[in-house]
Amino acid sequence: MEDTLQQLTSNITTLKWMLALVTLLLLIVTAFLIFALKLTRQAFKDKESQAEAEIFQSRAAVLSDEGKDAELRKLAEDRLLEYTSDSWAHYFLGMALYRLRDPFLAKQHFIKAGELDPRMKSVADECLEEVNRMLSEHKPRLV
């Protein structure tokens, strides 16, 4: 009888350890699945954000080519409300402002575009040369 009781106790202890191991494995699998879900969501957000950026750039380029500078300004300003670090939005806003004869603001946005994306620096610098040329020709009026 004592031998049976000891074997039963041993079996219960083994079952406890097995249950603890299964619980641990379930926790590990759950943590892995949560991590994988977060990565998937982030990848989806990144892809969605990239698609939105490409749509913005295409639309802005069309407006710029068509000379619709007021619409381009609005589009770029709206984009910057949500994506303040979008170098293309700064660039297109700078273009619109330059064409709308606001060289002071245009200059700020061209500088910002070059700072945010070093690949755009040469394009932004070319635009800045034009803006600086416009500013040097700008003569203050006497009131």
XYZ file of C-alpha atoms in Angstrom:
143
model
C 0.000 0.000 0.000
C 2.787 2.374 0.888
C 4.504 1.487 -2.372
C 1.337 2.322 -4.339
C 0.960 5.614 -2.513
C 4.559 6.519 -3.274
C 4.106 5.619 -6.965
C 0.877 7.658 -7.098
C 2.679 10.652 -5.556
C 5.476 10.251 -8.086
C 2.985 10.124 -10.965
C 1.198 13.249 -9.701
C 4.549 15.096 -9.473
C 5.410 14.023 -13.020
C 2.009 15.204 -14.242
C 2.538 18.574 -12.517
C 5.883 19.035 -14.282
C 4.412 18.006 -17.610
C 1.536 20.447 -17.126
C 4.006 23.210 -16.216
C 6.064 22.411 -19.340
C 2.969 22.469 -21.574
C 1.906 25.792 -20.031
C 5.374 27.225 -20.633
C 5.333 26.027 -24.239
C 1.903 27.589 -24.763
C 3.175 30.891 -23.357
C 6.184 30.794 -25.679
C 4.009 30.017 -28.711
C 1.563 32.791 -27.736
C 4.402 35.303 -27.337
C 5.812 34.281 -30.726
C 2.404 34.661 -32.396
C 1.884 38.104 -30.845
C 5.341 39.177 -32.007
C 4.691 37.839 -35.517
C 1.340 39.651 -35.626
C 2.961 42.930 -34.614
C 5.638 42.526 -37.286
C 2.988 41.776 -39.892
C 0.939 44.803 -38.873
C 4.014 47.034 -39.011
C 4.981 45.690 -42.430
C 1.445 46.355 -43.648
C 1.519 49.897 -42.244
C 4.904 50.531 -43.858
C 3.635 49.254 -47.197
C 0.454 51.322 -46.892
C 2.475 54.410 -45.954
C 4.792 53.854 -48.933
C 1.790 53.515 -51.244
C 0.320 56.756 -49.876
C 3.658 58.503 -50.431
C 3.808 57.300 -54.026
C 0.225 58.451 -54.659
C 1.060 61.855 -53.175
C 4.214 62.192 -55.292
C 2.374 61.231 -58.480
C -0.469 63.617 -57.820
C 1.896 66.428 -56.836
C 3.993 65.902 -59.973
C 0.887 66.128 -62.162
C -0.270 69.328 -60.447
C 3.236 70.771 -60.773
C 3.444 69.877 -64.479
C 0.014 71.402 -65.090
C 1.005 74.600 -63.283
C -1.774 74.233 -60.703
C 0.332 75.793 -57.999
C -2.441 76.743 -55.567
C -3.736 73.154 -55.614
C -0.189 71.843 -55.279
C 0.363 74.095 -52.277
C -2.807 72.804 -50.593
C -1.932 69.179 -51.351
C 1.596 69.540 -49.946
C 0.424 71.457 -46.875
C -2.179 68.764 -46.152
C 0.459 66.060 -46.533
C 2.767 67.861 -44.109
C 0.042 68.020 -41.477
C 0.237 64.231 -41.202
C 3.799 63.530 -42.372
C 5.967 66.403 -41.171
C 9.164 64.671 -42.278
C 8.109 64.004 -45.860
C 10.920 65.490 -47.931
C 8.860 65.315 -51.129
C 6.037 67.287 -49.526
C 8.539 69.978 -48.523
C 9.997 69.984 -52.033
C 6.625 70.305 -53.779
C 5.465 72.937 -51.298
C 8.665 74.854 -52.015
C 7.966 74.629 -55.762
C 4.402 75.860 -55.335
C 5.461 78.714 -53.078
C 8.246 79.742 -55.455
C 5.836 79.861 -58.384
C 3.283 81.712 -56.258
C 5.962 84.337 -55.577
C 6.641 83.541 -51.926
C 10.400 82.961 -52.090
C 10.993 83.340 -48.353
C 8.765 80.381 -47.457
C 9.857 78.439 -50.530
C 13.458 78.693 -49.392
C 12.622 77.192 -45.985
C 10.925 74.191 -47.564
C 13.713 73.540 -50.064
C 16.239 73.622 -47.236
C 14.086 71.235 -45.185
C 13.714 68.834 -48.134
C 17.501 68.665 -48.523
C 18.006 68.139 -44.793
C 15.430 65.339 -44.563
C 16.693 63.388 -47.558
C 20.340 63.795 -48.572
C 19.506 62.302 -51.981
C 17.376 65.385 -52.658
C 20.056 67.851 -51.598
C 21.342 68.577 -55.112
C 17.817 69.172 -56.460
C 16.969 71.327 -53.454
C 20.208 73.279 -53.908
C 19.333 74.014 -57.550
C 15.944 75.296 -56.432
C 17.599 77.382 -53.725
C 19.789 79.042 -56.352
C 16.655 80.094 -58.225
C 15.026 81.319 -55.020
C 18.134 83.284 -54.070
C 18.201 84.801 -57.558
C 14.562 85.844 -57.127
C 15.315 87.294 -53.689
C 18.279 89.284 -54.995
C 16.055 90.804 -57.677
C 13.345 91.560 -55.159
C 13.430 95.198 -54.246
C 11.476 96.374 -51.238
C 8.785 98.892 -51.971
C 8.505 102.163 -50.131
C 5.187 102.642 -48.448
